[in-house]
């Protein structure tokens, strides 16, 4: 078994479960709790979720200072930066913990140690990047 087949099986193990979708929704939730704009007169803060749920965001915010680019930029908050590394690796952790050790030894023997370790690393990186991009792309 070469690196490509080993990578394909590792990605299949990670993406077959509903955990990546749940993690992407968690990333989207982290993006939505950030305050984008605070009204100077009333002191009311508008979060990303509040602005996304409004029918016309320009009605609530005077001066048209909140635009789509500002919402996307503000969504990259400190909460997202702090919790995204933990949330993004959950599919990898779940797939590793669910494996049987005898199957892991068999796969490592067939593919080789380097190809097995490299495929695990690459699949973890690809899955984490896909979760982050999907969660942030929901905005």
Tab-separated table of N, CA, C and O in Angstrom:
chain	number	residue	atom	x	y	z
A	1	UNK	N	0.857	-1.175	0.000
A	1	UNK	CA	0.000	0.000	0.000
A	1	UNK	C	0.899	1.233	0.000
A	1	UNK	O	1.796	1.363	0.820
A	2	UNK	N	0.668	2.131	-0.918
A	2	UNK	CA	1.518	3.308	-0.996
A	2	UNK	C	0.893	4.474	-0.233
A	2	UNK	O	-0.152	4.343	0.399
A	3	UNK	N	1.565	5.602	-0.299
A	3	UNK	CA	1.143	6.786	0.459
A	3	UNK	C	-0.249	7.252	0.047
A	3	UNK	O	-1.060	7.617	0.898
A	4	UNK	N	-0.549	7.258	-1.252
A	4	UNK	CA	-1.841	7.761	-1.717
A	4	UNK	C	-3.007	6.915	-1.202
A	4	UNK	O	-4.031	7.452	-0.780
A	5	UNK	N	-2.854	5.607	-1.237
A	5	UNK	CA	-3.921	4.734	-0.736
A	5	UNK	C	-4.077	4.883	0.771
A	5	UNK	O	-5.186	4.871	1.300
A	6	UNK	N	-2.962	5.014	1.446
A	6	UNK	CA	-2.999	5.182	2.897
A	6	UNK	C	-3.658	6.516	3.262
A	6	UNK	O	-4.462	6.579	4.193
A	7	UNK	N	-3.348	7.563	2.510
A	7	UNK	CA	-3.966	8.876	2.746
A	7	UNK	C	-5.466	8.820	2.470
A	7	UNK	O	-6.267	9.385	3.221
A	8	UNK	N	-5.842	8.110	1.420
A	8	UNK	CA	-7.261	7.979	1.074
A	8	UNK	C	-8.029	7.268	2.189
A	8	UNK	O	-9.124	7.708	2.568
A	9	UNK	N	-7.468	6.229	2.742
A	9	UNK	CA	-8.157	5.520	3.823
A	9	UNK	C	-8.234	6.366	5.090
A	9	UNK	O	-9.253	6.348	5.789
A	10	UNK	N	-7.176	7.119	5.385
A	10	UNK	CA	-7.189	7.975	6.568
A	10	UNK	C	-8.227	9.096	6.430
A	10	UNK	O	-8.956	9.397	7.373
A	11	UNK	N	-8.285	9.712	5.249
A	11	UNK	CA	-9.281	10.765	5.024
A	11	UNK	C	-10.691	10.198	5.070
A	11	UNK	O	-11.606	10.842	5.593
A	12	UNK	N	-10.875	9.010	4.548
A	12	UNK	CA	-12.190	8.376	4.583
A	12	UNK	C	-12.628	8.109	6.023
A	12	UNK	O	-13.775	8.319	6.385
A	13	UNK	N	-11.697	7.654	6.863
A	13	UNK	CA	-12.012	7.402	8.269
A	13	UNK	C	-12.431	8.672	8.988
A	13	UNK	O	-13.320	8.650	9.840
A	14	UNK	N	-11.783	9.769	8.668
A	14	UNK	CA	-12.087	11.020	9.360
A	14	UNK	C	-13.365	11.677	8.854
A	14	UNK	O	-14.115	12.253	9.624
A	15	UNK	N	-13.595	11.613	7.561
A	15	UNK	CA	-14.720	12.348	6.991
A	15	UNK	C	-16.019	11.554	6.968
A	15	UNK	O	-17.067	12.122	6.640
A	16	UNK	N	-15.992	10.273	7.299
A	16	UNK	CA	-17.214	9.480	7.272
A	16	UNK	C	-18.108	9.782	8.479
A	16	UNK	O	-19.318	9.609	8.423
A	17	UNK	N	-17.543	10.268	9.533
A	17	UNK	CA	-18.326	10.535	10.743
A	17	UNK	C	-18.938	11.936	10.687
A	17	UNK	O	-18.501	12.786	9.916
A	18	UNK	N	-19.940	12.200	11.516
A	18	UNK	CA	-20.547	13.536	11.555
A	18	UNK	C	-19.739	14.552	12.360
A	18	UNK	O	-20.127	15.715	12.433
A	19	UNK	N	-18.620	14.143	12.921
A	19	UNK	CA	-17.828	15.036	13.763
A	19	UNK	C	-17.297	16.261	12.999
A	19	UNK	O	-17.346	17.373	13.528
A	20	UNK	N	-16.802	16.146	11.760
A	20	UNK	CA	-16.349	17.355	11.056
A	20	UNK	C	-17.456	18.379	10.827
A	20	UNK	O	-17.220	19.581	10.919
A	21	UNK	N	-18.667	17.914	10.576
A	21	UNK	CA	-19.777	18.850	10.373
A	21	UNK	C	-20.117	19.557	11.683
A	21	UNK	O	-20.345	20.770	11.709
A	22	UNK	N	-20.123	18.814	12.772
A	22	UNK	CA	-20.394	19.413	14.081
A	22	UNK	C	-19.308	20.419	14.439
A	22	UNK	O	-19.595	21.503	14.955
A	23	UNK	N	-18.065	20.090	14.139
A	23	UNK	CA	-16.960	21.020	14.413
A	23	UNK	C	-17.054	22.270	13.550
A	23	UNK	O	-16.748	23.372	14.023
A	24	UNK	N	-17.481	22.133	12.294
A	24	UNK	CA	-17.659	23.312	11.438
A	24	UNK	C	-18.776	24.203	11.973
A	24	UNK	O	-18.664	25.440	11.935
A	25	UNK	N	-19.826	23.612	12.494
A	25	UNK	CA	-20.907	24.403	13.102
A	25	UNK	C	-20.410	25.096	14.366
A	25	UNK	O	-20.787	26.239	14.646
A	26	UNK	N	-19.540	24.434	15.113
A	26	UNK	CA	-18.947	25.077	16.297
A	26	UNK	C	-18.065	26.260	15.895
A	26	UNK	O	-18.081	27.309	16.564
A	27	UNK	N	-17.307	26.128	14.825
A	27	UNK	CA	-16.491	27.248	14.328
A	27	UNK	C	-17.394	28.393	13.892
A	27	UNK	O	-17.122	29.564	14.183
A	28	UNK	N	-18.490	28.081	13.213
A	28	UNK	CA	-19.447	29.110	12.806
A	28	UNK	C	-20.035	29.808	14.034
A	28	UNK	O	-20.196	31.032	14.038
A	29	UNK	N	-20.344	29.044	15.067
A	29	UNK	CA	-20.853	29.635	16.306
A	29	UNK	C	-19.837	30.552	16.958
A	29	UNK	O	-20.189	31.611	17.493
A	30	UNK	N	-18.566	30.168	16.925
A	30	UNK	CA	-17.526	31.037	17.471
A	30	UNK	C	-17.395	32.326	16.671
A	30	UNK	O	-17.077	33.382	17.224
A	31	UNK	N	-17.639	32.241	15.364
A	31	UNK	CA	-17.590	33.443	14.530
A	31	UNK	C	-18.763	34.378	14.836
A	31	UNK	O	-18.643	35.594	14.698
A	32	UNK	N	-19.897	33.807	15.227
A	32	UNK	CA	-21.112	34.599	15.391
A	32	UNK	C	-21.213	35.336	16.716
A	32	UNK	O	-22.067	36.210	16.866
A	33	UNK	N	-20.383	35.028	17.707
A	33	UNK	CA	-20.526	35.679	19.000
A	33	UNK	C	-19.723	36.977	19.122
A	33	UNK	O	-19.734	37.607	20.161
A	34	UNK	N	-19.085	37.388	18.069
A	34	UNK	CA	-18.245	38.580	18.099
A	34	UNK	C	-19.067	39.836	17.869
A	34	UNK	O	-19.927	39.867	17.000
A	35	UNK	N	-18.796	40.884	18.644
A	35	UNK	CA	-19.440	42.168	18.409
A	35	UNK	C	-18.777	42.870	17.227
A	35	UNK	O	-17.560	42.992	17.168
A	36	UNK	N	-19.626	43.315	16.299
A	36	UNK	CA	-19.139	43.986	15.107
A	36	UNK	C	-19.227	45.502	15.269
A	36	UNK	O	-18.344	46.240	14.887
A	37	UNK	N	-20.322	45.928	15.865
A	37	UNK	CA	-20.600	47.355	15.926
A	37	UNK	C	-21.289	47.660	17.242
A	37	UNK	O	-22.133	46.900	17.705
A	38	UNK	N	-20.938	48.804	17.846
A	38	UNK	CA	-21.606	49.282	19.044
A	38	UNK	C	-22.194	50.645	18.738
A	38	UNK	O	-21.489	51.555	18.292
A	39	UNK	N	-23.486	50.756	18.961
A	39	UNK	CA	-24.193	52.005	18.708
A	39	UNK	C	-23.725	53.054	19.710
A	39	UNK	O	-23.777	52.834	20.921
A	40	UNK	N	-23.273	54.183	19.223
A	40	UNK	CA	-22.744	55.232	20.100
A	40	UNK	C	-23.847	55.888	20.925
A	40	UNK	O	-23.620	56.283	22.068
A	41	UNK	N	-25.032	56.031	20.387
A	41	UNK	CA	-26.113	56.702	21.098
A	41	UNK	C	-26.729	55.807	22.174
A	41	UNK	O	-26.853	56.207	23.333
A	42	UNK	N	-27.125	54.619	21.803
A	42	UNK	CA	-27.807	53.734	22.737
A	42	UNK	C	-26.886	52.780	23.470
A	42	UNK	O	-27.257	52.189	24.472
A	43	UNK	N	-25.689	52.589	22.977
A	43	UNK	CA	-24.744	51.662	23.577
A	43	UNK	C	-25.045	50.207	23.287
A	43	UNK	O	-24.487	49.323	23.919
A	44	UNK	N	-25.954	49.963	22.347
A	44	UNK	CA	-26.310	48.586	22.006
A	44	UNK	C	-25.241	47.997	21.086
A	44	UNK	O	-24.838	48.611	20.111
A	45	UNK	N	-24.804	46.781	21.416
A	45	UNK	CA	-23.812	46.102	20.595
A	45	UNK	C	-24.470	45.151	19.627
A	45	UNK	O	-25.445	44.477	19.955
A	46	UNK	N	-23.957	45.112	18.431
A	46	UNK	CA	-24.478	44.218	17.393
A	46	UNK	C	-23.446	43.132	17.143
A	46	UNK	O	-22.317	43.418	16.764
A	47	UNK	N	-23.841	41.894	17.360
A	47	UNK	CA	-22.953	40.773	17.068
A	47	UNK	C	-23.127	40.358	15.610
A	47	UNK	O	-24.014	40.834	14.915
A	48	UNK	N	-22.295	39.441	15.171
A	48	UNK	CA	-22.378	38.956	13.799
A	48	UNK	C	-23.724	38.261	13.582
A	48	UNK	O	-24.381	38.464	12.560
A	49	UNK	N	-24.149	37.481	14.559
A	49	UNK	CA	-25.422	36.775	14.442
A	49	UNK	C	-26.596	37.743	14.383
A	49	UNK	O	-27.520	37.552	13.591
A	50	UNK	N	-26.561	38.795	15.178
A	50	UNK	CA	-27.624	39.790	15.160
A	50	UNK	C	-27.712	40.462	13.803
A	50	UNK	O	-28.805	40.641	13.256
A	51	UNK	N	-26.594	40.807	13.242
A	51	UNK	CA	-26.593	41.480	11.942
A	51	UNK	C	-27.005	40.511	10.833
A	51	UNK	O	-27.700	40.897	9.900
A	52	UNK	N	-26.612	39.240	10.948
A	52	UNK	CA	-27.019	38.269	9.929
A	52	UNK	C	-28.523	37.982	9.979
A	52	UNK	O	-29.129	37.687	8.951
A	53	UNK	N	-29.128	38.070	11.157
A	53	UNK	CA	-30.553	37.790	11.286
A	53	UNK	C	-31.441	38.986	10.936
A	53	UNK	O	-32.639	38.809	10.715
A	54	UNK	N	-30.866	40.176	10.910
A	54	UNK	CA	-31.657	41.349	10.532
A	54	UNK	C	-31.987	41.292	9.047
A	54	UNK	O	-31.183	40.850	8.235
A	55	UNK	N	-33.160	41.771	8.708
A	55	UNK	CA	-33.524	41.780	7.287
A	55	UNK	C	-32.685	42.792	6.513
A	55	UNK	O	-32.227	42.518	5.431
A	56	UNK	N	-32.538	43.958	7.087
A	56	UNK	CA	-31.738	45.004	6.450
A	56	UNK	C	-30.780	45.581	7.486
A	56	UNK	O	-31.190	46.396	8.305
A	57	UNK	N	-29.532	45.172	7.478
A	57	UNK	CA	-28.596	45.647	8.502
A	57	UNK	C	-28.354	47.157	8.457
A	57	UNK	O	-28.003	47.749	9.463
A	58	UNK	N	-28.581	47.785	7.314
A	58	UNK	CA	-28.345	49.225	7.233
A	58	UNK	C	-29.404	50.017	7.976
A	58	UNK	O	-29.165	51.167	8.341
A	59	UNK	N	-30.577	49.422	8.238
A	59	UNK	CA	-31.587	50.103	9.034
A	59	UNK	C	-31.143	50.237	10.476
A	59	UNK	O	-31.331	51.272	11.104
A	60	UNK	N	-30.573	49.185	11.017
A	60	UNK	CA	-30.195	49.182	12.428
A	60	UNK	C	-28.926	49.975	12.684
A	60	UNK	O	-28.756	50.538	13.756
A	61	UNK	N	-28.067	50.033	11.734
A	61	UNK	CA	-26.786	50.710	11.920
A	61	UNK	C	-26.770	51.974	11.069
A	61	UNK	O	-26.858	51.900	9.854
A	62	UNK	N	-26.659	53.088	11.740
A	62	UNK	CA	-26.676	54.361	11.029
A	62	UNK	C	-25.344	54.603	10.335
A	62	UNK	O	-24.307	54.174	10.788
A	63	UNK	N	-25.385	55.332	9.258
A	63	UNK	CA	-24.163	55.714	8.551
A	63	UNK	C	-23.576	54.617	7.689
A	63	UNK	O	-22.507	54.798	7.132
A	64	UNK	N	-24.235	53.488	7.602
A	64	UNK	CA	-23.795	52.382	6.757
A	64	UNK	C	-22.329	52.002	7.026
A	64	UNK	O	-21.550	51.749	6.125
A	65	UNK	N	-21.955	51.986	8.323
A	65	UNK	CA	-20.568	51.658	8.676
A	65	UNK	C	-20.321	50.155	8.768
A	65	UNK	O	-19.184	49.732	8.868
A	66	UNK	N	-21.389	49.368	8.760
A	66	UNK	CA	-21.223	47.916	8.795
A	66	UNK	C	-21.499	47.371	7.405
A	66	UNK	O	-22.603	47.478	6.887
A	67	UNK	N	-20.484	46.837	6.801
A	67	UNK	CA	-20.609	46.211	5.489
A	67	UNK	C	-20.167	44.752	5.628
A	67	UNK	O	-19.625	44.338	6.646
A	68	UNK	N	-20.397	43.992	4.599
A	68	UNK	CA	-20.104	42.560	4.634
A	68	UNK	C	-18.626	42.287	4.945
A	68	UNK	O	-18.305	41.366	5.691
A	69	UNK	N	-17.730	43.070	4.404
A	69	UNK	CA	-16.298	42.865	4.643
A	69	UNK	C	-15.949	43.083	6.110
A	69	UNK	O	-15.109	42.378	6.669
A	70	UNK	N	-16.600	44.066	6.757
A	70	UNK	CA	-16.337	44.301	8.171
A	70	UNK	C	-16.871	43.170	9.032
A	70	UNK	O	-16.275	42.835	10.056
A	71	UNK	N	-17.987	42.596	8.631
A	71	UNK	CA	-18.545	41.474	9.378
A	71	UNK	C	-17.606	40.276	9.288
A	71	UNK	O	-17.311	39.623	10.295
A	72	UNK	N	-17.119	39.995	8.101
A	72	UNK	CA	-16.214	38.853	7.917
A	72	UNK	C	-14.892	39.085	8.641
A	72	UNK	O	-14.339	38.183	9.264
A	73	UNK	N	-14.401	40.321	8.604
A	73	UNK	CA	-13.159	40.643	9.294
A	73	UNK	C	-13.329	40.561	10.810
A	73	UNK	O	-12.450	40.100	11.523
A	74	UNK	N	-14.475	41.034	11.299
A	74	UNK	CA	-14.707	41.018	12.746
A	74	UNK	C	-14.977	39.613	13.269
A	74	UNK	O	-14.833	39.360	14.456
A	75	UNK	N	-15.401	38.718	12.405
A	75	UNK	CA	-15.686	37.346	12.844
A	75	UNK	C	-14.424	36.619	13.278
A	75	UNK	O	-14.496	35.658	14.041
A	76	UNK	N	-13.276	37.049	12.805
A	76	UNK	CA	-12.012	36.457	13.236
A	76	UNK	C	-11.641	37.065	14.584
A	76	UNK	O	-10.768	37.909	14.713
A	77	UNK	N	-12.358	36.636	15.608
A	77	UNK	CA	-12.214	37.222	16.930
A	77	UNK	C	-11.209	36.449	17.769
A	77	UNK	O	-10.671	35.428	17.352
A	78	UNK	N	-10.996	36.942	18.973
A	78	UNK	CA	-10.081	36.252	19.877
A	78	UNK	C	-10.652	34.906	20.321
A	78	UNK	O	-9.905	33.976	20.589
A	79	UNK	N	-11.986	34.789	20.395
A	79	UNK	CA	-12.595	33.507	20.745
A	79	UNK	C	-12.297	32.470	19.677
A	79	UNK	O	-11.985	31.318	19.996
A	80	UNK	N	-12.416	32.863	18.428
A	80	UNK	CA	-12.143	31.929	17.337
A	80	UNK	C	-10.674	31.542	17.319
A	80	UNK	O	-10.341	30.369	17.147
A	81	UNK	N	-9.808	32.491	17.513
A	81	UNK	CA	-8.375	32.208	17.503
A	81	UNK	C	-7.987	31.299	18.671
A	81	UNK	O	-7.130	30.426	18.538
A	82	UNK	N	-8.666	31.463	19.798
A	82	UNK	CA	-8.322	30.664	20.970
A	82	UNK	C	-8.860	29.237	20.888
A	82	UNK	O	-8.171	28.281	21.247
A	83	UNK	N	-10.087	29.058	20.400
A	83	UNK	CA	-10.708	27.737	20.438
A	83	UNK	C	-10.637	26.959	19.122
A	83	UNK	O	-10.912	25.761	19.115
A	84	UNK	N	-10.296	27.587	18.025
A	84	UNK	CA	-10.272	26.867	16.748
A	84	UNK	C	-9.231	25.744	16.692
A	84	UNK	O	-9.513	24.699	16.089
A	85	UNK	N	-8.044	25.872	17.289
A	85	UNK	CA	-7.130	24.716	17.248
A	85	UNK	C	-7.684	23.488	17.963
A	85	UNK	O	-7.467	22.357	17.527
A	86	UNK	N	-8.433	23.715	19.027
A	86	UNK	CA	-9.009	22.597	19.766
A	86	UNK	C	-10.146	21.958	18.972
A	86	UNK	O	-10.251	20.737	18.872
A	87	UNK	N	-10.995	22.789	18.386
A	87	UNK	CA	-12.167	22.290	17.662
A	87	UNK	C	-11.757	21.602	16.362
A	87	UNK	O	-12.337	20.578	15.985
A	88	UNK	N	-10.755	22.117	15.693
A	88	UNK	CA	-10.373	21.577	14.383
A	88	UNK	C	-9.725	20.204	14.451
A	88	UNK	O	-9.781	19.449	13.487
A	89	UNK	N	-9.104	19.854	15.562
A	89	UNK	CA	-8.449	18.548	15.643
A	89	UNK	C	-9.367	17.451	16.182
A	89	UNK	O	-8.962	16.293	16.238
A	90	UNK	N	-10.590	17.784	16.547
A	90	UNK	CA	-11.501	16.773	17.084
A	90	UNK	C	-11.801	15.636	16.110
A	90	UNK	O	-11.869	14.475	16.542
A	91	UNK	N	-11.973	15.871	14.797
A	91	UNK	CA	-12.173	14.719	13.902
A	91	UNK	C	-10.983	13.757	13.882
A	91	UNK	O	-11.162	12.543	13.830
A	92	UNK	N	-9.774	14.303	13.951
A	92	UNK	CA	-8.584	13.452	13.967
A	92	UNK	C	-8.515	12.652	15.261
A	92	UNK	O	-8.236	11.452	15.245
A	93	UNK	N	-8.794	13.299	16.377
A	93	UNK	CA	-8.749	12.609	17.666
A	93	UNK	C	-9.792	11.500	17.716
A	93	UNK	O	-9.531	10.401	18.204
A	94	UNK	N	-10.964	11.773	17.177
A	94	UNK	CA	-12.026	10.771	17.173
A	94	UNK	C	-11.654	9.576	16.309
A	94	UNK	O	-11.884	8.430	16.676
A	95	UNK	N	-11.064	9.837	15.148
A	95	UNK	CA	-10.699	8.724	14.265
A	95	UNK	C	-9.550	7.906	14.839
A	95	UNK	O	-9.503	6.687	14.665
A	96	UNK	N	-8.623	8.540	15.530
A	96	UNK	CA	-7.495	7.815	16.115
A	96	UNK	C	-7.953	6.975	17.306
A	96	UNK	O	-7.533	5.840	17.477
A	97	UNK	N	-8.859	7.524	18.108
A	97	UNK	CA	-9.289	6.788	19.295
A	97	UNK	C	-10.215	5.625	18.962
A	97	UNK	O	-10.346	4.697	19.747
A	98	UNK	N	-10.851	5.656	17.806
A	98	UNK	CA	-11.782	4.592	17.439
A	98	UNK	C	-11.108	3.417	16.743
A	98	UNK	O	-11.762	2.423	16.460
A	99	UNK	N	-9.822	3.520	16.457
A	99	UNK	CA	-9.139	2.462	15.728
A	99	UNK	C	-8.774	1.288	16.624
A	99	UNK	O	-8.498	1.454	17.802
A	100	UNK	N	-8.744	0.139	16.019
A	100	UNK	CA	-8.284	-1.071	16.679
A	100	UNK	C	-6.771	-1.160	16.498
A	100	UNK	O	-6.252	-0.945	15.407
A	101	UNK	N	-6.047	-1.496	17.534
A	101	UNK	CA	-4.582	-1.506	17.447
A	101	UNK	C	-4.063	-2.592	16.504
A	101	UNK	O	-3.033	-2.417	15.868
A	102	UNK	N	-4.767	-3.710	16.399
A	102	UNK	CA	-4.287	-4.760	15.494
A	102	UNK	C	-4.443	-4.337	14.034
A	102	UNK	O	-3.589	-4.649	13.202
A	103	UNK	N	-5.526	-3.610	13.731
A	103	UNK	CA	-5.676	-3.096	12.364
A	103	UNK	C	-4.631	-2.033	12.051
A	103	UNK	O	-4.158	-1.941	10.924
A	104	UNK	N	-4.294	-1.252	13.044
A	104	UNK	CA	-3.273	-0.224	12.853
A	104	UNK	C	-1.917	-0.865	12.564
A	104	UNK	O	-1.194	-0.413	11.676
A	105	UNK	N	-1.583	-1.913	13.279
A	105	UNK	CA	-0.319	-2.619	13.032
A	105	UNK	C	-0.299	-3.235	11.646
A	105	UNK	O	0.709	-3.195	10.942
A	106	UNK	N	-1.431	-3.805	11.224
A	106	UNK	CA	-1.518	-4.419	9.899
A	106	UNK	C	-1.341	-3.369	8.813
A	106	UNK	O	-0.609	-3.586	7.839
A	107	UNK	N	-2.008	-2.222	8.971
A	107	UNK	CA	-1.892	-1.154	7.970
A	107	UNK	C	-0.472	-0.590	7.933
A	107	UNK	O	0.060	-0.289	6.867
A	108	UNK	N	0.146	-0.462	9.097
A	108	UNK	CA	1.510	0.060	9.148
A	108	UNK	C	2.489	-0.922	8.511
A	108	UNK	O	3.428	-0.515	7.824
A	109	UNK	N	2.246	-2.203	8.694
A	109	UNK	CA	3.123	-3.210	8.109
A	109	UNK	C	2.980	-3.235	6.592
A	109	UNK	O	3.964	-3.406	5.878
A	110	UNK	N	1.777	-3.054	6.091
A	110	UNK	CA	1.557	-3.076	4.644
A	110	UNK	C	2.107	-1.830	3.961
A	110	UNK	O	2.643	-1.905	2.870
A	111	UNK	N	1.927	-0.673	4.586
A	111	UNK	CA	2.315	0.568	3.919
A	111	UNK	C	3.713	1.044	4.268
A	111	UNK	O	4.327	1.773	3.501
A	112	UNK	N	4.197	0.697	5.422
A	112	UNK	CA	5.490	1.187	5.876
A	112	UNK	C	5.288	2.283	6.911
A	112	UNK	O	4.278	2.984	6.919
A	113	UNK	N	6.272	2.417	7.784
A	113	UNK	CA	6.140	3.367	8.886
A	113	UNK	C	6.065	4.808	8.401
A	113	UNK	O	5.250	5.593	8.876
A	114	UNK	N	6.901	5.156	7.452
A	114	UNK	CA	6.965	6.548	6.993
A	114	UNK	C	5.699	6.933	6.248
A	114	UNK	O	5.125	8.001	6.485
A	115	UNK	N	5.227	6.067	5.372
A	115	UNK	CA	4.000	6.369	4.631
A	115	UNK	C	2.800	6.421	5.557
A	115	UNK	O	1.920	7.273	5.400
A	116	UNK	N	2.760	5.556	6.552
A	116	UNK	CA	1.654	5.552	7.505
A	116	UNK	C	1.637	6.834	8.336
A	116	UNK	O	0.598	7.484	8.475
A	117	UNK	N	2.795	7.221	8.864
A	117	UNK	CA	2.873	8.435	9.686
A	117	UNK	C	2.623	9.689	8.849
A	117	UNK	O	1.915	10.607	9.285
A	118	UNK	N	3.170	9.725	7.644
A	118	UNK	CA	2.973	10.898	6.783
A	118	UNK	C	1.515	11.021	6.349
A	118	UNK	O	0.969	12.127	6.293
A	119	UNK	N	0.866	9.898	6.065
A	119	UNK	CA	-0.544	9.964	5.664
A	119	UNK	C	-1.422	10.422	6.812
A	119	UNK	O	-2.385	11.157	6.614
A	120	UNK	N	-1.095	10.015	8.016
A	120	UNK	CA	-1.845	10.492	9.189
A	120	UNK	C	-1.674	11.991	9.379
A	120	UNK	O	-2.641	12.694	9.659
A	121	UNK	N	-0.456	12.463	9.236
A	121	UNK	CA	-0.188	13.890	9.402
A	121	UNK	C	-0.899	14.703	8.331
A	121	UNK	O	-1.574	15.696	8.642
A	122	UNK	N	-0.792	14.297	7.096
A	122	UNK	CA	-1.416	15.042	5.995
A	122	UNK	C	-2.941	15.002	6.106
A	122	UNK	O	-3.618	16.007	5.896
A	123	UNK	N	-3.495	13.863	6.462
A	123	UNK	CA	-4.953	13.780	6.593
A	123	UNK	C	-5.453	14.619	7.760
A	123	UNK	O	-6.525	15.229	7.672
A	124	UNK	N	-4.703	14.691	8.844
A	124	UNK	CA	-5.103	15.542	9.966
A	124	UNK	C	-5.082	17.016	9.576
A	124	UNK	O	-5.995	17.774	9.912
A	125	UNK	N	-4.055	17.418	8.848
A	125	UNK	CA	-3.958	18.808	8.407
A	125	UNK	C	-5.080	19.150	7.430
A	125	UNK	O	-5.723	20.207	7.542
A	126	UNK	N	-5.333	18.268	6.478
A	126	UNK	CA	-6.397	18.527	5.490
A	126	UNK	C	-7.781	18.567	6.130
A	126	UNK	O	-8.607	19.416	5.791
A	127	UNK	N	-8.045	17.668	7.048
A	127	UNK	CA	-9.343	17.655	7.712
A	127	UNK	C	-9.524	18.899	8.585
A	127	UNK	O	-10.595	19.512	8.589
A	128	UNK	N	-8.491	19.287	9.305
A	128	UNK	CA	-8.582	20.487	10.141
A	128	UNK	C	-8.779	21.736	9.294
A	128	UNK	O	-9.581	22.609	9.644
A	129	UNK	N	-8.081	21.816	8.190
A	129	UNK	CA	-8.241	22.972	7.300
A	129	UNK	C	-9.634	22.998	6.682
A	129	UNK	O	-10.250	24.060	6.550
A	130	UNK	N	-10.157	21.836	6.321
A	130	UNK	CA	-11.504	21.775	5.749
A	130	UNK	C	-12.557	22.186	6.771
A	130	UNK	O	-13.510	22.905	6.434
A	131	UNK	N	-12.393	21.766	8.008
A	131	UNK	CA	-13.343	22.147	9.062
A	131	UNK	C	-13.314	23.652	9.287
A	131	UNK	O	-14.362	24.304	9.375
A	132	UNK	N	-12.118	24.226	9.367
A	132	UNK	CA	-12.009	25.663	9.593
A	132	UNK	C	-12.563	26.459	8.412
A	132	UNK	O	-13.290	27.437	8.601
A	133	UNK	N	-12.244	26.060	7.203
A	133	UNK	CA	-12.737	26.765	6.020
A	133	UNK	C	-14.245	26.639	5.880
A	133	UNK	O	-14.923	27.609	5.510
A	134	UNK	N	-14.792	25.480	6.160
A	134	UNK	CA	-16.230	25.298	6.081
A	134	UNK	C	-16.961	26.110	7.140
A	134	UNK	O	-17.967	26.773	6.844
A	135	UNK	N	-16.456	26.095	8.353
A	135	UNK	CA	-17.089	26.855	9.437
A	135	UNK	C	-17.014	28.355	9.201
A	135	UNK	O	-17.984	29.088	9.432
A	136	UNK	N	-15.859	28.835	8.749
A	136	UNK	CA	-15.707	30.265	8.491
A	136	UNK	C	-16.426	30.665	7.208
A	136	UNK	O	-16.876	31.794	7.069
A	137	UNK	N	-16.543	29.734	6.275
A	137	UNK	CA	-17.210	30.026	5.004
A	137	UNK	C	-18.728	30.096	5.118
A	137	UNK	O	-19.386	30.583	4.214
A	138	UNK	N	-19.288	29.603	6.197
A	138	UNK	CA	-20.730	29.688	6.393
A	138	UNK	C	-21.220	31.119	6.586
A	138	UNK	O	-22.401	31.391	6.477
A	139	UNK	N	-20.292	32.013	6.938
A	139	UNK	CA	-20.666	33.429	7.085
A	139	UNK	C	-21.076	33.970	5.739
A	139	UNK	O	-21.830	34.799	5.533
